[in-house]
Short mmCIF file of C-alpha atoms in Angstrom, two decimals:
data_model
loop_
_atom_site.label_atom_id
_atom_site.label_comp_id
_atom_site.label_asym_id
_atom_site.label_seq_id
_atom_site.Cartn_x
_atom_site.Cartn_y
_atom_site.Cartn_z
CA MET A 201 -26.88 -10.78 -39.78
CA LEU A 202 -28.96 -8.56 -37.51
CA GLN A 203 -28.28 -8.99 -33.82
CA ASP A 204 -30.90 -9.23 -31.10
CA GLU A 205 -32.28 -6.01 -29.69
CA LYS A 206 -30.41 -6.20 -26.40
CA THR A 207 -27.28 -4.55 -27.75
CA ILE A 208 -25.79 -1.38 -26.31
CA LEU A 209 -23.10 0.56 -28.12
CA GLY A 210 -20.53 2.77 -26.44
CA VAL A 211 -17.88 5.27 -27.47
CA LEU A 212 -14.77 6.11 -25.47
CA TYR A 213 -12.48 8.93 -26.58
CA GLY A 214 -9.59 8.46 -24.12
CA THR A 215 -6.61 6.18 -24.75
CA GLU A 216 -4.92 6.40 -21.33
CA LEU A 217 -6.36 4.67 -18.25
CA TYR A 218 -7.12 7.71 -16.14
CA GLY A 219 -10.03 7.90 -13.70
CA ARG A 220 -12.72 8.80 -16.24
CA GLU A 221 -11.71 5.99 -18.58
CA ARG A 222 -11.60 3.40 -15.78
CA GLU A 223 -15.01 4.56 -14.54
CA ASN A 224 -16.54 4.17 -17.99
CA ILE A 225 -15.02 0.73 -18.44
CA GLU A 226 -16.44 -0.39 -15.07
CA SER A 227 -19.84 0.86 -16.25
CA TYR A 228 -19.60 -1.13 -19.50
CA LYS A 229 -18.51 -4.25 -17.61
CA THR A 230 -21.50 -3.89 -15.30
CA ILE A 231 -23.95 -3.38 -18.18
CA GLN A 232 -22.48 -6.51 -19.76
CA SER A 233 -22.97 -8.45 -16.51
CA LEU A 234 -26.66 -7.51 -16.62
CA GLY A 235 -27.09 -9.55 -19.80
CA TRP A 236 -26.57 -6.87 -22.43
CA ASN A 237 -24.44 -7.30 -25.53
CA VAL A 238 -22.02 -4.37 -25.16
CA LYS A 239 -19.90 -3.13 -28.06
CA VAL A 240 -17.55 -0.23 -27.42
CA TYR A 241 -15.61 1.85 -29.93
CA GLY A 242 -12.31 3.27 -28.75
CA SER A 243 -9.99 5.77 -30.41
CA TYR A 244 -7.44 5.11 -33.12
CA ARG A 245 -5.36 8.06 -31.90
CA GLU A 246 -3.25 5.23 -30.49
CA GLU A 247 -2.90 1.78 -32.04
CA GLY A 248 -5.73 -0.50 -30.96
CA GLY A 249 -7.19 2.25 -28.79
CA GLY A 250 -4.13 2.44 -26.53
CA ALA A 251 -4.31 1.24 -22.94
CA VAL A 252 -8.08 1.82 -22.95
CA GLY A 253 -8.51 -0.35 -26.02
CA ARG A 254 -6.45 -3.14 -24.49
CA LYS A 255 -8.52 -3.05 -21.30
CA LEU A 256 -11.77 -3.10 -23.28
CA ALA A 257 -10.49 -6.02 -25.37
CA GLN A 258 -9.52 -7.89 -22.20
CA HIS A 259 -13.19 -7.90 -21.17
CA GLY A 260 -14.57 -8.63 -24.64
CA LEU A 261 -15.96 -5.13 -25.02
CA LEU A 262 -13.89 -3.62 -27.85
CA GLU A 263 -15.76 -3.59 -31.17
CA GLY A 264 -13.42 -1.26 -33.05
CA VAL A 265 -11.85 2.20 -33.06
CA LEU A 266 -13.13 5.52 -34.33
CA PRO A 267 -11.03 8.14 -36.16
CA PHE A 268 -11.22 10.66 -33.34
CA GLY A 269 -8.98 13.70 -33.59
CA SER A 270 -7.98 16.26 -31.02
CA HIS A 271 -10.17 18.06 -28.53
CA PHE A 272 -12.18 20.85 -30.13
CA ALA A 273 -10.92 24.40 -29.66
CA PHE A 274 -11.63 27.56 -31.66
CA SER A 275 -7.93 28.44 -31.57
CA TYR A 276 -7.12 25.23 -33.49
CA PHE A 277 -9.59 26.15 -36.24
CA ARG A 278 -8.02 29.60 -36.52
CA LYS A 279 -4.34 28.71 -36.30
CA ILE A 280 -3.82 25.19 -37.69
CA LYS A 281 -3.81 24.93 -41.47
CA GLY A 282 -6.23 22.31 -42.76
CA TYR A 283 -7.60 21.60 -39.28
CA THR A 284 -11.21 22.48 -40.15
CA LYS A 285 -11.35 20.05 -43.07
CA ARG A 286 -9.69 17.27 -41.07
CA GLN A 287 -12.16 17.67 -38.21
CA PHE A 288 -15.19 17.63 -40.50
CA ASP A 289 -13.79 14.55 -42.24
CA ARG A 290 -13.40 12.86 -38.84
CA ILE A 291 -16.94 13.78 -37.84
CA ARG A 292 -18.22 12.31 -41.11
CA ASP A 293 -16.20 9.11 -40.73
CA CYS A 294 -17.02 8.57 -37.04
CA SER A 295 -20.71 9.13 -37.73
CA LYS A 296 -20.72 6.67 -40.63
CA ILE A 297 -19.26 3.94 -38.44
CA ILE A 298 -21.69 4.55 -35.59
CA HIS A 299 -24.69 4.81 -37.96
CA SER A 300 -23.75 1.47 -39.51
CA ALA A 301 -23.26 -0.12 -36.07
CA ILE A 302 -26.67 1.09 -34.91
CA LYS A 303 -28.40 -0.37 -37.96
CA THR A 304 -26.42 -3.62 -38.12
CA ASN A 305 -26.88 -4.45 -34.45
CA ARG A 306 -30.37 -2.96 -34.06
CA ALA A 307 -28.84 -1.37 -30.96
CA ARG A 308 -31.20 -0.38 -28.17
CA ALA A 309 -29.03 2.42 -26.78
CA LEU A 310 -25.77 4.31 -27.14
CA VAL A 311 -23.65 5.29 -24.13
CA ILE A 312 -21.71 8.54 -24.47
CA GLY A 313 -19.19 9.58 -21.83
CA SER A 314 -18.36 13.15 -22.84
CA HIS A 315 -19.44 16.00 -25.06
CA THR A 316 -16.20 15.52 -27.05
CA GLU A 317 -17.44 12.10 -28.15
CA PHE A 318 -20.81 13.66 -28.97
CA LEU A 319 -19.17 16.27 -31.21
CA TYR A 320 -17.67 13.52 -33.38
CA ILE A 321 -20.87 11.49 -33.82
CA TRP A 322 -23.71 14.02 -33.67
CA PRO A 323 -24.74 13.49 -37.34
CA ALA A 324 -25.34 9.81 -36.57
CA LEU A 325 -27.62 10.83 -33.71
CA LEU A 326 -29.56 13.13 -36.02
CA ARG A 327 -30.18 10.23 -38.40
CA ASN A 328 -31.21 7.72 -35.72
CA ARG A 329 -33.73 7.79 -32.90
CA ILE A 330 -31.61 5.49 -30.78
CA LYS A 331 -31.84 5.97 -27.01
CA VAL A 332 -28.85 7.88 -25.63
CA ILE A 333 -27.41 7.37 -22.16
CA TYR A 334 -25.09 10.20 -21.19
CA ARG A 335 -22.71 9.11 -18.45
CA VAL A 336 -21.44 12.40 -17.06
CA GLY A 337 -18.00 12.11 -15.49
CA ASP A 338 -16.99 15.77 -15.81
CA GLY A 339 -18.83 19.00 -15.14
CA PRO A 340 -19.47 21.84 -17.60
CA ILE A 341 -16.51 23.92 -18.75
CA TRP A 342 -18.00 27.20 -17.62
CA THR A 343 -15.25 29.28 -19.27
CA SER A 344 -16.03 28.02 -22.80
CA ARG A 345 -19.26 28.98 -24.55
CA PHE A 346 -18.58 26.43 -27.30
CA HIS A 347 -18.18 23.49 -24.89
CA LEU A 348 -21.16 24.65 -22.85
CA PHE A 349 -23.22 24.65 -26.05
CA ALA A 350 -22.06 21.12 -26.93
CA MET A 351 -22.75 19.74 -23.46
CA LYS A 352 -26.14 21.42 -23.35
CA ARG A 353 -27.08 19.82 -26.67
CA LEU A 354 -25.99 16.41 -25.39
CA LEU A 355 -27.95 16.82 -22.15
CA LYS A 356 -31.00 17.70 -24.23
CA ARG A 357 -30.53 14.75 -26.63
CA ALA A 358 -29.94 12.21 -23.84
CA ASP A 359 -32.84 10.02 -22.76
CA SER A 360 -31.10 9.06 -19.50
CA ILE A 361 -28.31 10.89 -17.67
CA ALA A 362 -26.08 8.99 -15.24
CA VAL A 363 -23.99 11.36 -13.16
CA CYS A 364 -21.11 10.34 -10.90
CA SER A 365 -22.00 12.62 -7.96
CA HIS A 366 -24.64 14.95 -6.58
CA PHE A 367 -22.25 17.80 -7.34
CA ILE A 368 -22.28 16.93 -11.05
CA ALA A 369 -26.08 16.54 -10.95
CA GLU A 370 -26.34 20.11 -9.65
CA GLU A 371 -23.92 21.36 -12.32
CA CYS A 372 -25.96 19.72 -15.08
CA ALA A 373 -29.20 21.14 -13.71
CA LEU A 374 -27.60 24.57 -13.61
CA LEU A 375 -26.64 24.30 -17.27
CA LEU A 376 -29.97 22.77 -18.38
CA PRO A 377 -32.75 22.73 -15.74
CA SER A 378 -34.91 20.40 -17.85
CA SER A 379 -32.25 17.65 -17.51
CA LYS A 380 -33.00 17.14 -13.81
CA PRO A 381 -35.96 14.70 -14.13
CA LYS A 382 -33.95 12.27 -16.29
CA THR A 383 -30.81 12.41 -14.13
CA GLN A 384 -29.74 9.58 -11.80
CA VAL A 385 -26.72 9.65 -9.50
CA ILE A 386 -24.60 6.51 -9.85
CA TRP A 387 -21.52 6.78 -7.65
CA ASN A 388 -18.43 5.15 -9.14
CA ILE A 389 -16.76 2.04 -7.79
CA ALA A 390 -13.09 1.22 -7.41
CA PRO A 391 -11.74 -0.54 -10.52
CA ASP A 392 -10.42 -4.08 -10.54
CA PHE A 393 -6.73 -3.63 -11.34
CA GLY A 394 -6.27 -7.37 -11.70
CA ASN A 395 -2.73 -7.43 -10.27
CA THR A 396 -3.43 -8.37 -6.68
CA SER A 397 -0.22 -10.42 -6.47
CA LEU A 398 1.93 -7.29 -6.76
CA THR A 399 4.11 -6.51 -3.78
CA ILE A 400 6.49 -3.74 -2.84
CA GLU A 401 9.66 -3.86 -0.84
CA SER A 402 9.10 -3.75 2.88
CA GLU A 403 10.46 -0.79 4.79
CA GLU A 404 11.36 -0.30 8.39
CA THR A 405 8.82 2.29 9.43
CA ASN A 406 7.89 3.22 12.96
CA SER A 407 4.29 2.15 13.52
CA LYS A 408 3.55 5.60 14.91
CA ASP A 409 4.74 7.35 11.77
CA LEU A 410 2.21 8.71 9.33
CA ARG A 411 2.43 6.76 6.09
CA ILE A 412 0.91 9.26 3.68
CA LEU A 413 -0.11 8.39 0.14
CA TYR A 414 -1.02 10.51 -2.86
CA VAL A 415 -2.31 8.75 -6.00
CA GLY A 416 -3.27 10.64 -9.12
CA GLN A 417 -2.19 12.76 -12.02
CA MET A 418 0.90 14.90 -11.60
CA THR A 419 -0.55 18.31 -12.37
CA GLU A 420 -0.84 21.65 -10.63
CA LYS A 421 -4.61 21.39 -10.29
CA LYS A 422 -4.33 18.15 -8.30
CA GLY A 423 -2.61 20.03 -5.47
CA VAL A 424 0.67 18.10 -5.45
CA ARG A 425 2.72 21.26 -4.83
CA ILE A 426 0.48 22.23 -1.91
CA LEU A 427 0.93 18.74 -0.46
CA ILE A 428 4.73 19.11 -0.54
CA ASP A 429 4.53 22.57 1.05
CA ALA A 430 2.28 21.26 3.83
CA LEU A 431 4.61 18.34 4.52
CA ALA A 432 7.55 20.75 4.71
CA GLU A 433 5.63 22.73 7.33
CA ILE A 434 4.99 19.74 9.59
CA HIS A 435 8.10 17.62 9.07
CA GLU A 436 9.87 18.85 12.23
CA ARG A 437 6.80 18.16 14.36
CA ILE A 438 5.39 14.92 12.98
CA PRO A 439 7.34 11.87 11.75
CA PHE A 440 6.07 10.71 8.38
CA ASN A 441 6.85 8.97 5.13
CA CYS A 442 5.02 9.94 1.97
CA ARG A 443 4.65 8.28 -1.40
CA VAL A 444 3.49 10.21 -4.45
CA VAL A 445 2.16 7.77 -7.06
CA GLY A 446 1.41 9.03 -10.54
CA GLY A 447 2.83 10.57 -13.67
CA SER A 448 2.83 10.26 -17.43
CA LYS A 449 4.82 11.17 -20.51
CA PHE A 450 3.02 14.52 -20.45
CA SER A 451 3.96 15.49 -16.88
CA SER A 452 7.75 14.97 -16.79
CA LYS A 453 8.50 18.70 -16.48
CA PHE A 454 6.12 19.09 -13.53
CA GLU A 455 7.53 15.97 -11.88
CA GLN A 456 11.03 17.47 -12.13
CA GLU A 457 9.76 20.66 -10.49
CA ILE A 458 8.23 18.66 -7.63
CA GLN A 459 11.44 16.66 -7.16
CA HIS A 460 13.38 19.92 -6.96
CA LEU A 461 10.87 21.30 -4.42
CA ILE A 462 11.28 18.17 -2.28
CA GLU A 463 15.05 18.55 -2.32
CA THR A 464 14.82 22.27 -1.55
CA HIS A 465 12.74 21.52 1.55
CA GLY A 466 15.21 18.82 2.63
CA LEU A 467 12.54 16.11 2.38
CA LYS A 468 14.28 13.68 0.05
CA SER A 469 14.43 10.98 2.73
CA SER A 470 10.74 11.42 3.65
CA ILE A 471 9.00 11.76 0.28
CA THR A 472 9.28 9.31 -2.62
CA LEU A 473 8.09 10.03 -6.14
CA VAL A 474 7.05 6.56 -7.23
CA GLY A 475 5.99 7.46 -10.74
CA ARG A 476 3.18 5.89 -12.70
CA VAL A 477 2.11 2.34 -11.84
CA SER A 478 -0.43 0.01 -13.43
CA ASP A 479 -1.76 -1.05 -10.04
CA PRO A 480 -1.50 1.21 -6.95
CA THR A 481 -2.96 -1.45 -4.62
CA PRO A 482 0.34 -2.28 -2.87
CA HIS A 483 0.84 1.39 -2.04
CA TYR A 484 -2.64 1.65 -0.54
CA ASN A 485 -1.79 -1.43 1.52
CA TRP A 486 1.36 0.33 2.78
CA ALA A 487 -0.33 3.61 3.76
CA ASN A 488 -2.38 4.56 6.79
CA LEU A 489 -3.51 7.95 5.46
CA HIS A 490 -4.51 9.01 1.96
CA VAL A 491 -4.49 12.64 0.79
CA ALA A 492 -6.44 14.05 -2.19
CA PRO A 493 -5.73 17.82 -2.19
CA SER A 494 -7.33 18.70 -5.55
CA LEU A 495 -7.63 22.40 -6.24
CA TYR A 496 -10.25 22.12 -8.95
CA GLN A 497 -13.84 20.96 -8.74
CA GLU A 498 -13.35 17.21 -8.80
CA PRO A 499 -16.40 15.48 -10.32
CA PHE A 500 -16.00 12.52 -7.98
CA GLY A 501 -12.65 11.33 -6.59
CA LEU A 502 -12.11 7.69 -7.54
CA VAL A 503 -8.89 7.46 -5.51
CA ILE A 504 -10.92 8.03 -2.34
CA VAL A 505 -12.99 4.92 -3.03
CA GLU A 506 -9.82 2.97 -3.84
CA ALA A 507 -8.40 4.05 -0.46
CA LYS A 508 -11.62 3.03 1.30
CA ARG A 509 -11.40 -0.42 -0.22
CA ALA A 510 -7.93 -0.76 1.31
CA GLY A 511 -9.20 0.48 4.67
CA ILE A 512 -7.45 3.87 4.47
CA PRO A 513 -9.06 7.16 5.56
CA SER A 514 -8.70 10.15 3.24
CA ILE A 515 -8.02 13.85 3.68
CA VAL A 516 -9.87 15.80 0.97
CA PHE A 517 -10.29 19.40 -0.02
CA PRO A 518 -13.83 20.86 -0.19
CA ARG A 519 -13.92 20.63 -3.96
CA GLY A 520 -16.63 19.24 -6.21
CA GLY A 521 -17.95 15.80 -5.34
CA MET A 522 -15.14 14.77 -2.98
CA PRO A 523 -16.82 15.88 0.29
CA GLU A 524 -19.75 13.55 -0.58
CA LEU A 525 -17.41 10.58 -0.19
CA VAL A 526 -15.99 11.31 3.27
CA ASN A 527 -17.71 11.43 6.65
CA HIS A 528 -15.68 14.01 8.54
CA GLN A 529 -13.75 12.63 11.54
CA GLU A 530 -15.39 9.24 11.03
CA ASN A 531 -13.67 7.80 7.96
CA GLY A 532 -11.54 10.76 6.95
CA TRP A 533 -11.14 14.52 7.10
CA VAL A 534 -12.72 17.28 4.99
CA CYS A 535 -10.55 20.40 5.05
CA GLU A 536 -12.17 23.78 5.67
CA THR A 537 -10.46 25.39 2.69
CA ALA A 538 -8.33 24.25 -0.25
CA ASP A 539 -4.93 25.55 0.78
CA SER A 540 -1.69 24.60 2.49
CA ASP A 541 -2.68 25.92 5.94
CA SER A 542 -5.86 23.87 6.02
CA LEU A 543 -3.98 20.78 4.85
CA CYS A 544 -1.35 21.31 7.58
CA LYS A 545 -4.09 21.43 10.19
CA ALA A 546 -5.65 18.25 8.79
CA LEU A 547 -2.33 16.38 8.85
CA VAL A 548 -1.64 17.44 12.44
CA GLU A 549 -5.13 16.44 13.56
CA CYS A 550 -4.99 13.11 11.72
CA ALA A 551 -1.62 12.31 13.30
CA GLN A 552 -3.45 12.24 16.64
CA ALA A 553 -6.62 10.56 15.34
CA PRO A 554 -7.55 6.85 15.64
CA LEU A 555 -6.57 6.08 12.04
CA ASP A 556 -7.07 2.34 12.46
CA GLU A 557 -10.66 2.93 13.52
CA TRP A 558 -11.24 5.45 10.75
CA GLY A 559 -9.77 2.95 8.28
CA LYS A 560 -12.22 0.25 9.40
CA ASN A 561 -15.05 2.74 8.99
CA ALA A 562 -13.77 3.62 5.53
CA ARG A 563 -13.73 -0.01 4.43
CA GLN A 564 -17.25 -0.53 5.78
CA HIS A 565 -18.41 2.62 3.98
CA GLN A 566 -16.99 1.24 0.73
CA LYS A 567 -18.76 -2.09 1.22
CA GLU A 568 -22.11 -0.44 1.96
CA VAL A 569 -22.16 2.51 -0.42
CA PHE A 570 -19.54 2.01 -3.12
CA SER A 571 -19.93 -1.72 -3.73
CA GLN A 572 -20.29 -3.58 -7.01
CA LYS A 573 -23.72 -4.78 -5.83
CA ARG A 574 -25.03 -1.22 -5.40
CA PHE A 575 -23.43 -0.11 -8.68
CA LYS A 576 -25.05 -2.99 -10.55
CA GLU A 577 -28.46 -2.29 -9.05
CA ASP A 578 -28.23 1.40 -9.97
CA TRP A 579 -27.44 0.51 -13.57
CA ARG A 580 -30.23 -2.08 -13.62
CA GLN A 581 -32.71 0.60 -12.60
CA LEU A 582 -31.51 2.94 -15.33
CA LEU A 583 -31.51 0.29 -18.05
CA ASP A 584 -34.99 -0.91 -17.10
CA LYS A 585 -36.25 2.46 -18.32
CA LEU A 586 -35.10 1.82 -21.91
#
């Protein structure tokens, strides 16, 4: 039976609940709350779409899974036997499923969250004039002509472009100037983890101590090593405790390196590697200072909004969209440069700052600018254009 014409389809390549995946799911939940029938296809690279599929199913959003393969790379085509045929088979199969879903549901629009998803379903978009909403959560990969080509084609095909920051809007306009008129900035909101009853063991911590928190992926580009180096530099001057929350099955080697670095600096009693958690809320509630020392051009910085919701000011590096989220010396600190020296200076300054006041400002900023109400209204405006 044909469905009504207020159906929106979505595709989501990721299977792990990282920032981009959580942001897309919050967008789908919001579109659903606006009265749309939302049907999202996850990835069968993991059973049932992995953690992403389970989260989508929890909210009644999961329609099925697509036979996505790996990320596209020329080196794979050259070096992996049979890879080219497998990828073209996957493109054919993904496109068949999406084409059928468009026709069966008489879908009004299709939401795409990355050019990787676009590469798997582009034949379906050639066959259908369905409206495309491109939700841009990552900037162009400027070092890859192939990925630049794919993103440029998606920007051109999209009828509406929802970007997560002004930084990403500028990056898209740089890649394709004609995309600017159809681009709307929709800042992300903190996800609902749904485990608000979680608690952590209480610790005896001097109220004057800095309680520093890092939340995020355990990779070099996130600046974890620089954070440890900066803490080693200040540990004899400023009392602190630090928790590093994050990790995955893919980052165990890096986590071991960081643990060794902590021990080498004699900081084992001051820094705790918590590992990956399903809900970091209790750790935000413990902290009085959040640090996001990313070395790469962060599209947004979801952890900053999560910290704001908990009433915690953030130290950020001047990278990508992160400086948009922090009012310097009002609800956090924007470092001058992205390095250990600048982070040391920020930590020393914040140790003397009115963190309680900054935290209140951060929570108010979240309520005013990064609220569900604002997010919903932004999406309403975009969808009204369909």
